[in-house]
Amino acid sequence: MRLPTLMISAICLAMTVSTADAGIGLGNQQSVGGVMIAPDGSVRAATVEEQKEMAQVVRNAMQAPTGELAQATDRRVISLNGLQAALKEAHESGQHLDTETMFLAGMQRIEYVIVDQENNDILLAGPAEPWMVRPDGHVVGTETGGAVLRLDDLVTAFRSVETARNDGGIRCSIEPTAEGRLRLQNFLKNVKLRPGQNPAYLEAGMRQAFGPQQILLAGVATDSRFARTLVAADFEMKRIAMGLTQSPVAGLPSYLEIAKHQAQSSVSSPRWWMACDYDPIAHDAEGRVWKISGQGVKTLTEDDTFDKQGNVRSTGRQNPLATKWADMMTEQFEDLSRERPVFRDLRNAMDLAVVATLITQQQLDHKSGIDLSVLRGNDSQVELASYDMPKTLEPQCSFIKGRAGWTVTASGGVNLNAFAISENAVKDETLGNIAVASDSASRWWWDGE
């Protein structure tokens, strides 16, 4: 018997009810964080009209938060035992999952992972808010405007731990091919700009020469919402950096704006990627309470160079202006993620990957005595929605004509190494005072002190 649910789109956009595919979800599978991704590799921003239609579909498909869910709290607690029991009940009764389950009771972040040996349970605790649907279709908290945590991302995080271990982490990148780089080099050799001529007219020809870019994914199921989040965040970061879309944050201009009139190299270009940015995980003396803190996401950069065959290698060097842009994005991340919830969705995915990896690496499930087979997928009681992921995308690139040549910026990525975070732990004996006792035996979440 399959668990009938709602299909949830990759970034809380374009949600539709689907009965044709089993799995956790609400969603138009082509929409990812305001970016329309089709199986043929075409990518574009959703139009205003499409966003309005998406928002209405989402509102029709969701239940509004009521009771305690309609109130913000600094500490909401989720029982993984209780959550699994709710999933089992839905599976056995053939019911759709409700909105509070799909959105993990409005949780915004996981700040504490607590071993509850008395009840053979693991508890997750952190701030939570009521949720709302923005005019563009994003589902966010009413207080901070941050995208809410998602059940399907939590399940994917648990199911990806061993794959990520074998693959050296979870990674995503959108890369040009060697052949495309060679075609672009040959194209630029024949370009002669007259004084004062705007090079923007070359963009169509440059894209055609570059050709499709490869989507490279590792450590996570490529048909998951989690994977589409990585691709969409990478895509949006690249578009902001290259000035292909207007930055929504005043303190974050495009890289092209800050690099104008600077010397450029014709055989190297900056690459940016987003990575985990957490403080050392703190735990009490008994290893019962674990605290996760830090911004979660930072942007890094390094120069790439390519040879006569179009093959790329890292130089190990950082362009000072590219570093400046990376630092600016890191500093503006909170504001940026409120304006572009795809970046908060990325942080949510990172948070959940860290939680799942911490529980596995530190064997907190064995310490508590909990059986996590439902979330880990060992019994197939929870099926995740499957999304078509193209192997290539239409080229997204921009360029700068400097005093020493052309710089084309086209590479980016996400590097999520949750193992390094979970292993970087420090002792904090004050954490033993955390109180999260349940005031309700009838549900899988409650508000703590």
Short mmCIF file of C-alpha atoms in Angstrom, two decimals:
data_model
loop_
_atom_site.label_atom_id
_atom_site.label_comp_id
_atom_site.label_asym_id
_atom_site.label_seq_id
_atom_site.Cartn_x
_atom_site.Cartn_y
_atom_site.Cartn_z
CA MET A 1 0.00 0.00 0.00
CA ARG A 2 1.38 3.35 -0.97
CA LEU A 3 1.24 6.41 1.22
CA PRO A 4 -0.93 8.93 -0.65
CA THR A 5 0.23 12.46 -0.03
CA LEU A 6 0.51 15.86 -1.61
CA MET A 7 3.29 16.61 -4.07
CA ILE A 8 5.53 19.38 -2.69
CA SER A 9 7.55 21.36 -5.22
CA ALA A 10 11.25 21.79 -4.83
CA ILE A 11 11.21 25.30 -3.38
CA CYS A 12 7.65 25.80 -2.18
CA LEU A 13 6.64 27.33 -5.50
CA ALA A 14 3.94 26.23 -7.91
CA MET A 15 2.30 23.76 -5.59
CA THR A 16 -0.37 21.50 -7.06
CA VAL A 17 -2.18 18.44 -5.76
CA SER A 18 -1.15 15.29 -7.59
CA THR A 19 -2.66 11.82 -7.28
CA ALA A 20 -0.76 10.35 -10.22
CA ASP A 21 2.54 10.07 -8.36
CA ALA A 22 2.99 8.69 -4.89
CA GLY A 23 5.20 10.50 -2.43
CA ILE A 24 5.48 13.45 -0.10
CA GLY A 25 4.78 16.59 -2.02
CA LEU A 26 2.84 19.66 -3.11
CA GLY A 27 4.02 20.92 -6.42
CA ASN A 28 4.49 21.75 -10.05
CA GLN A 29 7.67 19.81 -10.70
CA GLN A 30 9.06 22.37 -13.14
CA SER A 31 9.18 25.20 -10.59
CA VAL A 32 12.20 25.59 -8.32
CA GLY A 33 12.57 28.68 -6.19
CA GLY A 34 11.06 30.95 -8.79
CA VAL A 35 13.17 29.26 -11.49
CA MET A 36 11.31 27.17 -14.04
CA ILE A 37 13.31 24.00 -14.78
CA ALA A 38 12.04 21.76 -17.56
CA PRO A 39 13.33 18.23 -18.32
CA ASP A 40 14.66 19.48 -21.67
CA GLY A 41 17.08 21.79 -19.84
CA SER A 42 15.33 25.08 -20.49
CA VAL A 43 15.48 27.42 -17.53
CA ARG A 44 13.81 30.75 -16.92
CA ALA A 45 12.32 32.87 -14.18
CA ALA A 46 8.62 32.41 -13.47
CA THR A 47 6.52 35.28 -14.76
CA VAL A 48 4.50 37.47 -12.39
CA GLU A 49 1.30 35.89 -13.67
CA GLU A 50 2.67 32.38 -13.13
CA GLN A 51 3.68 33.31 -9.61
CA LYS A 52 0.17 34.57 -8.83
CA GLU A 53 -1.34 31.37 -10.16
CA MET A 54 1.11 29.31 -8.12
CA ALA A 55 0.27 31.22 -4.96
CA GLN A 56 -3.45 30.56 -5.41
CA VAL A 57 -2.85 26.86 -5.97
CA VAL A 58 -0.75 26.71 -2.82
CA ARG A 59 -3.39 28.47 -0.73
CA ASN A 60 -6.05 26.09 -1.98
CA ALA A 61 -3.93 23.05 -1.15
CA MET A 62 -2.82 24.06 2.36
CA GLN A 63 -4.41 24.34 5.77
CA ALA A 64 -3.76 27.57 7.64
CA PRO A 65 -2.03 27.21 11.03
CA THR A 66 -4.39 27.22 14.02
CA GLY A 67 -4.07 27.06 17.80
CA GLU A 68 -0.48 27.02 19.03
CA LEU A 69 0.73 26.71 15.43
CA ALA A 70 -0.61 30.21 14.85
CA GLN A 71 1.82 31.56 17.47
CA ALA A 72 5.55 32.11 17.09
CA THR A 73 7.80 30.47 19.67
CA ASP A 74 11.51 30.44 20.42
CA ARG A 75 11.45 26.71 21.07
CA ARG A 76 9.20 24.19 19.39
CA VAL A 77 10.06 20.55 19.95
CA ILE A 78 9.61 17.67 17.52
CA SER A 79 9.60 14.06 18.69
CA LEU A 80 11.05 11.84 15.98
CA ASN A 81 9.21 8.90 17.52
CA GLY A 82 5.96 10.83 17.38
CA LEU A 83 6.63 12.04 13.84
CA GLN A 84 7.28 8.50 12.65
CA ALA A 85 4.11 7.33 14.36
CA ALA A 86 2.14 10.02 12.50
CA LEU A 87 3.65 8.89 9.21
CA LYS A 88 2.82 5.26 9.96
CA GLU A 89 -0.76 6.17 10.81
CA ALA A 90 -1.16 8.09 7.55
CA HIS A 91 0.29 5.15 5.65
CA GLU A 92 -2.00 2.61 7.29
CA SER A 93 -5.16 4.72 7.02
CA GLY A 94 -4.51 5.91 3.47
CA GLN A 95 -4.82 9.57 4.47
CA HIS A 96 -3.02 12.56 3.01
CA LEU A 97 -0.42 14.17 5.23
CA ASP A 98 -1.60 17.43 6.72
CA THR A 99 0.19 20.73 6.24
CA GLU A 100 1.65 20.86 9.76
CA THR A 101 3.40 17.54 9.15
CA MET A 102 4.75 18.50 5.73
CA PHE A 103 6.07 21.78 7.14
CA LEU A 104 7.36 20.26 10.41
CA ALA A 105 5.05 22.36 12.61
CA GLY A 106 6.42 25.62 11.22
CA MET A 107 10.01 25.04 12.34
CA GLN A 108 12.50 27.63 11.07
CA ARG A 109 15.71 26.01 12.30
CA ILE A 110 16.94 23.04 14.32
CA GLU A 111 19.03 24.40 17.19
CA TYR A 112 19.08 21.38 19.53
CA VAL A 113 19.23 17.62 19.06
CA ILE A 114 18.33 15.89 22.34
CA VAL A 115 18.64 12.24 23.28
CA ASP A 116 15.58 11.18 25.31
CA GLN A 117 16.63 7.77 26.65
CA GLU A 118 13.65 7.53 29.01
CA ASN A 119 11.24 7.51 26.07
CA ASN A 120 13.57 5.93 23.47
CA ASP A 121 13.31 9.10 21.46
CA ILE A 122 15.28 11.88 19.80
CA LEU A 123 13.94 15.42 20.05
CA LEU A 124 14.63 18.31 17.69
CA ALA A 125 14.11 21.83 19.03
CA GLY A 126 14.27 25.31 17.58
CA PRO A 127 12.27 28.43 16.72
CA ALA A 128 8.98 28.14 14.86
CA GLU A 129 6.45 30.50 13.30
CA PRO A 130 3.04 30.39 11.65
CA TRP A 131 3.36 30.00 7.90
CA MET A 132 1.91 32.06 5.10
CA VAL A 133 1.95 32.06 1.30
CA ARG A 134 3.70 35.01 -0.30
CA PRO A 135 2.24 36.61 -3.43
CA ASP A 136 4.89 34.77 -5.45
CA GLY A 137 3.90 31.37 -4.01
CA HIS A 138 6.70 30.88 -1.47
CA VAL A 139 5.67 29.44 1.92
CA VAL A 140 7.45 31.39 4.66
CA GLY A 141 7.22 32.23 8.34
CA THR A 142 5.04 35.22 9.21
CA GLU A 143 7.62 36.71 11.62
CA THR A 144 10.97 36.49 9.82
CA GLY A 145 9.87 35.71 6.28
CA GLY A 146 12.14 32.67 6.23
CA ALA A 147 11.19 29.50 4.33
CA VAL A 148 9.93 26.78 6.67
CA LEU A 149 11.65 23.44 7.17
CA ARG A 150 10.22 20.58 5.13
CA LEU A 151 9.52 16.94 5.92
CA ASP A 152 10.68 15.72 2.52
CA ASP A 153 14.06 17.40 3.01
CA LEU A 154 14.41 15.77 6.43
CA VAL A 155 13.66 12.33 4.97
CA THR A 156 16.09 12.91 2.09
CA ALA A 157 18.76 14.05 4.55
CA PHE A 158 18.48 10.80 6.53
CA ARG A 159 18.47 8.70 3.38
CA SER A 160 21.51 10.49 1.95
CA VAL A 161 23.93 10.06 4.85
CA GLU A 162 25.61 6.90 3.58
CA THR A 163 25.57 8.03 -0.06
CA ALA A 164 27.15 11.32 0.96
CA ARG A 165 29.75 9.46 3.02
CA ASN A 166 30.75 7.39 -0.01
CA ASP A 167 30.75 10.44 -2.33
CA GLY A 168 32.72 12.70 0.00
CA GLY A 169 29.74 14.91 0.82
CA ILE A 170 26.81 16.42 -1.04
CA ARG A 171 27.80 18.54 -4.01
CA CYS A 172 26.20 20.37 -6.88
CA SER A 173 27.69 22.38 -9.72
CA ILE A 174 26.62 23.73 -13.09
CA GLU A 175 29.66 23.63 -15.38
CA PRO A 176 30.48 24.44 -18.99
CA THR A 177 31.93 21.63 -21.12
CA ALA A 178 35.52 21.64 -22.38
CA GLU A 179 34.20 21.82 -25.95
CA GLY A 180 32.08 24.83 -25.05
CA ARG A 181 35.05 26.66 -23.56
CA LEU A 182 37.06 26.08 -26.74
CA ARG A 183 34.24 27.32 -28.94
CA LEU A 184 33.95 30.42 -26.77
CA GLN A 185 37.70 31.08 -26.97
CA ASN A 186 37.57 30.87 -30.75
CA PHE A 187 34.52 33.12 -30.82
CA LEU A 188 36.22 35.82 -28.74
CA LYS A 189 39.39 35.71 -30.83
CA ASN A 190 37.43 37.20 -33.71
CA VAL A 191 35.73 39.92 -31.67
CA LYS A 192 36.88 43.49 -32.25
CA LEU A 193 35.09 46.12 -30.20
CA ARG A 194 35.08 49.69 -31.40
CA PRO A 195 35.77 52.41 -28.81
CA GLY A 196 32.68 52.92 -26.65
CA GLN A 197 30.86 49.93 -28.12
CA ASN A 198 28.72 47.99 -25.60
CA PRO A 199 29.79 44.31 -25.56
CA ALA A 200 26.29 43.24 -24.49
CA TYR A 201 25.37 42.65 -28.12
CA LEU A 202 27.74 39.64 -28.06
CA GLU A 203 25.85 37.78 -25.35
CA ALA A 204 23.63 35.70 -27.66
CA GLY A 205 26.62 34.59 -29.73
CA MET A 206 28.64 33.79 -26.62
CA ARG A 207 25.87 31.64 -25.21
CA GLN A 208 25.51 29.77 -28.48
CA ALA A 209 29.25 29.14 -28.59
CA PHE A 210 29.32 28.05 -24.95
CA GLY A 211 26.54 25.52 -25.45
CA PRO A 212 24.64 23.62 -22.72
CA GLN A 213 26.13 23.46 -19.25
CA GLN A 214 26.34 20.22 -17.28
CA ILE A 215 24.49 19.67 -14.01
CA LEU A 216 26.74 17.63 -11.71
CA LEU A 217 25.30 16.18 -8.49
CA ALA A 218 26.79 13.86 -5.89
CA GLY A 219 25.80 12.50 -2.48
CA VAL A 220 22.03 12.92 -2.85
CA ALA A 221 19.26 11.44 -5.01
CA THR A 222 19.12 13.49 -8.19
CA ASP A 223 15.32 13.23 -8.41
CA SER A 224 14.76 14.69 -4.92
CA ARG A 225 13.48 18.10 -3.89
CA PHE A 226 16.73 18.44 -1.94
CA ALA A 227 18.79 18.14 -5.13
CA ARG A 228 16.60 20.64 -6.98
CA THR A 229 17.10 23.09 -4.12
CA LEU A 230 20.87 22.88 -4.59
CA VAL A 231 20.60 23.43 -8.34
CA ALA A 232 18.15 26.33 -8.00
CA ALA A 233 20.27 28.08 -5.33
CA ASP A 234 23.42 27.66 -7.41
CA PHE A 235 21.61 28.97 -10.49
CA GLU A 236 20.23 32.01 -8.65
CA MET A 237 23.58 32.84 -7.03
CA LYS A 238 25.22 32.76 -10.45
CA ARG A 239 22.58 35.02 -11.98
CA ILE A 240 22.99 37.60 -9.19
CA ALA A 241 26.79 37.49 -9.38
CA MET A 242 26.80 37.93 -13.14
CA GLY A 243 24.16 40.63 -13.21
CA LEU A 244 21.71 38.46 -15.14
CA THR A 245 19.04 39.32 -12.59
CA GLN A 246 18.75 42.37 -10.36
CA SER A 247 20.06 41.83 -6.85
CA PRO A 248 17.19 42.32 -4.38
CA VAL A 249 19.59 43.59 -1.68
CA ALA A 250 21.12 47.06 -1.88
CA GLY A 251 24.36 45.91 -0.23
CA LEU A 252 24.97 43.18 -2.80
CA PRO A 253 25.76 44.50 -6.29
CA SER A 254 26.74 42.07 -9.03
CA TYR A 255 30.36 41.04 -9.46
CA LEU A 256 30.29 42.68 -12.86
CA GLU A 257 29.49 46.02 -11.25
CA ILE A 258 32.42 45.93 -8.83
CA ALA A 259 34.87 44.53 -11.43
CA LYS A 260 34.29 47.09 -14.17
CA HIS A 261 37.41 48.61 -15.73
CA GLN A 262 39.70 46.20 -13.87
CA ALA A 263 42.40 44.10 -15.54
CA GLN A 264 40.99 40.73 -16.58
CA SER A 265 42.65 37.48 -17.59
CA SER A 266 41.60 35.72 -20.76
CA VAL A 267 42.48 32.25 -19.40
CA SER A 268 41.01 32.38 -15.89
CA SER A 269 37.71 33.24 -14.31
CA PRO A 270 36.28 33.36 -10.79
CA ARG A 271 34.15 30.52 -9.50
CA TRP A 272 31.83 30.89 -6.49
CA TRP A 273 30.23 28.19 -4.42
CA MET A 274 28.14 28.06 -1.27
CA ALA A 275 29.34 25.94 1.64
CA CYS A 276 28.41 25.14 5.25
CA ASP A 277 29.14 27.81 7.85
CA TYR A 278 28.51 26.50 11.38
CA ASP A 279 30.09 27.02 14.76
CA PRO A 280 31.58 23.92 16.41
CA ILE A 281 28.66 21.77 17.60
CA ALA A 282 28.41 21.95 21.39
CA HIS A 283 27.30 19.05 23.59
CA ASP A 284 26.86 18.38 27.29
CA ALA A 285 29.09 16.08 29.31
CA GLU A 286 26.89 13.03 28.69
CA GLY A 287 26.42 13.60 24.97
CA ARG A 288 22.68 13.95 25.53
CA VAL A 289 22.13 17.53 24.30
CA TRP A 290 23.73 18.85 21.12
CA LYS A 291 23.53 22.48 20.03
CA ILE A 292 23.84 23.57 16.38
CA SER A 293 24.57 27.25 15.72
CA GLY A 294 26.00 29.56 13.09
CA GLN A 295 24.72 31.25 9.96
CA GLY A 296 24.71 27.95 8.10
CA VAL A 297 25.83 29.20 4.66
CA LYS A 298 28.82 31.12 3.38
CA THR A 299 30.08 31.92 -0.11
CA LEU A 300 33.61 31.04 -1.19
CA THR A 301 35.58 31.71 -4.35
CA GLU A 302 38.64 30.60 -6.26
CA ASP A 303 40.00 31.30 -9.72
CA ASP A 304 39.78 28.61 -12.38
CA THR A 305 42.05 28.43 -15.38
CA PHE A 306 41.70 26.37 -18.53
CA ASP A 307 44.18 24.93 -21.03
CA LYS A 308 44.16 24.83 -24.83
CA GLN A 309 41.84 21.81 -24.76
CA GLY A 310 39.29 23.66 -22.63
CA ASN A 311 39.97 21.57 -19.53
CA VAL A 312 39.68 23.42 -16.23
CA ARG A 313 41.79 23.27 -13.12
CA SER A 314 41.74 25.26 -9.93
CA THR A 315 44.57 27.74 -9.51
CA GLY A 316 44.36 27.85 -5.72
CA ARG A 317 44.32 31.63 -6.02
CA GLN A 318 41.57 34.08 -5.15
CA ASN A 319 40.74 37.14 -7.18
CA PRO A 320 40.49 39.99 -4.61
CA LEU A 321 37.37 41.40 -6.26
CA ALA A 322 35.74 37.96 -6.46
CA THR A 323 36.58 37.47 -2.79
CA LYS A 324 35.01 40.82 -2.02
CA TRP A 325 31.81 39.74 -3.76
CA ALA A 326 31.78 36.38 -1.93
CA ASP A 327 32.21 38.13 1.42
CA MET A 328 29.43 40.57 0.56
CA MET A 329 27.05 37.71 -0.23
CA THR A 330 27.94 35.99 3.04
CA GLU A 331 27.35 39.21 4.99
CA GLN A 332 24.06 39.87 3.23
CA PHE A 333 22.83 36.27 3.37
CA GLU A 334 20.01 36.83 5.86
CA ASP A 335 18.58 39.76 3.92
CA LEU A 336 19.08 37.94 0.62
CA SER A 337 17.32 34.80 1.84
CA ARG A 338 14.27 36.81 2.89
CA GLU A 339 14.03 38.30 -0.58
CA ARG A 340 14.95 35.06 -2.37
CA PRO A 341 13.64 32.17 -0.22
CA VAL A 342 15.57 29.67 -2.32
CA PHE A 343 18.65 30.59 -0.28
CA ARG A 344 16.81 29.97 3.01
CA ASP A 345 15.66 26.65 1.54
CA LEU A 346 19.32 25.87 0.90
CA ARG A 347 20.20 26.62 4.50
CA ASN A 348 17.28 24.49 5.66
CA ALA A 349 18.63 21.61 3.57
CA MET A 350 22.07 22.12 5.09
CA ASP A 351 20.62 22.24 8.63
CA LEU A 352 18.74 18.98 8.10
CA ALA A 353 21.77 17.29 6.53
CA VAL A 354 23.83 18.28 9.57
CA VAL A 355 21.12 16.94 11.93
CA ALA A 356 20.80 13.60 10.10
CA THR A 357 24.58 13.20 9.88
CA LEU A 358 25.09 14.13 13.54
CA ILE A 359 22.54 11.54 14.67
CA THR A 360 24.17 8.89 12.49
CA GLN A 361 27.83 9.73 13.15
CA GLN A 362 27.41 10.10 16.90
CA GLN A 363 25.07 7.07 17.03
CA LEU A 364 22.45 9.05 18.90
CA ASP A 365 19.75 6.66 17.70
CA HIS A 366 21.55 3.76 19.39
CA LYS A 367 22.09 5.83 22.52
CA SER A 368 18.39 6.66 22.76
CA GLY A 369 17.10 3.30 21.58
CA ILE A 370 14.96 4.80 18.79
CA ASP A 371 14.33 2.92 15.54
CA LEU A 372 14.53 5.43 12.70
CA SER A 373 13.58 2.99 9.95
CA VAL A 374 10.58 5.07 8.81
CA LEU A 375 12.60 8.24 8.19
CA ARG A 376 15.52 6.29 6.80
CA GLY A 377 13.24 4.47 4.38
CA ASN A 378 14.07 0.94 5.46
CA ASP A 379 10.39 -0.09 5.49
CA SER A 380 9.20 1.97 2.48
CA GLN A 381 6.34 3.51 4.46
CA VAL A 382 7.28 6.97 3.23
CA GLU A 383 7.82 7.57 -0.47
CA LEU A 384 9.32 10.82 -1.63
CA ALA A 385 8.06 12.64 -4.68
CA SER A 386 10.29 12.19 -7.71
CA TYR A 387 11.22 15.19 -9.88
CA ASP A 388 12.67 15.22 -13.37
CA MET A 389 16.16 16.68 -13.30
CA PRO A 390 17.77 17.65 -16.61
CA LYS A 391 21.40 16.66 -17.12
CA THR A 392 22.17 19.96 -18.82
CA LEU A 393 20.90 23.54 -18.72
CA GLU A 394 20.87 26.24 -21.31
CA PRO A 395 24.00 28.38 -20.79
CA GLN A 396 23.92 31.16 -18.22
CA CYS A 397 27.05 33.23 -18.53
CA SER A 398 28.19 36.79 -18.41
CA PHE A 399 31.41 38.50 -19.29
CA ILE A 400 33.72 41.42 -18.65
CA LYS A 401 36.00 43.06 -21.21
CA GLY A 402 39.00 44.30 -19.30
CA ARG A 403 42.32 45.81 -20.15
CA ALA A 404 44.01 42.41 -20.47
CA GLY A 405 41.27 40.34 -22.05
CA TRP A 406 37.88 38.77 -21.44
CA THR A 407 36.66 37.15 -18.25
CA VAL A 408 33.64 34.89 -18.59
CA THR A 409 31.93 33.88 -15.36
CA ALA A 410 29.86 30.72 -15.70
CA SER A 411 30.79 28.26 -12.93
CA GLY A 412 29.32 27.87 -9.47
CA GLY A 413 28.15 25.27 -7.01
CA VAL A 414 27.18 24.06 -3.57
CA ASN A 415 29.43 21.98 -1.30
CA LEU A 416 27.68 20.46 1.71
CA ASN A 417 30.10 18.55 3.95
CA ALA A 418 27.94 17.69 6.95
CA PHE A 419 30.50 15.15 8.23
CA ALA A 420 33.07 17.86 8.90
CA ILE A 421 30.44 19.79 10.88
CA SER A 422 29.23 16.81 12.93
CA GLU A 423 32.79 15.84 13.83
CA ASN A 424 33.73 19.37 14.95
CA ALA A 425 32.30 19.17 18.47
CA VAL A 426 33.11 20.91 21.77
CA LYS A 427 31.89 20.24 25.29
CA ASP A 428 29.54 22.69 27.02
CA GLU A 429 28.30 21.41 30.37
CA THR A 430 25.67 24.16 30.64
CA LEU A 431 23.63 22.40 27.95
CA GLY A 432 22.47 19.86 30.51
CA ASN A 433 19.98 22.45 31.74
CA ILE A 434 17.89 22.44 28.54
CA ALA A 435 14.28 21.54 29.39
CA VAL A 436 11.95 20.27 26.65
CA ALA A 437 9.52 18.02 28.51
CA SER A 438 6.33 17.26 26.61
CA ASP A 439 3.02 18.74 27.77
CA SER A 440 1.04 16.61 25.37
CA ALA A 441 1.15 12.84 24.86
CA SER A 442 -1.21 12.99 21.90
CA ARG A 443 0.91 14.76 19.28
CA TRP A 444 4.42 14.70 17.87
CA TRP A 445 5.31 18.35 18.55
CA TRP A 446 4.91 20.81 21.41
CA ASP A 447 6.30 24.15 22.61
CA GLY A 448 9.10 24.01 25.18
CA GLU A 449 10.23 26.52 27.76
#
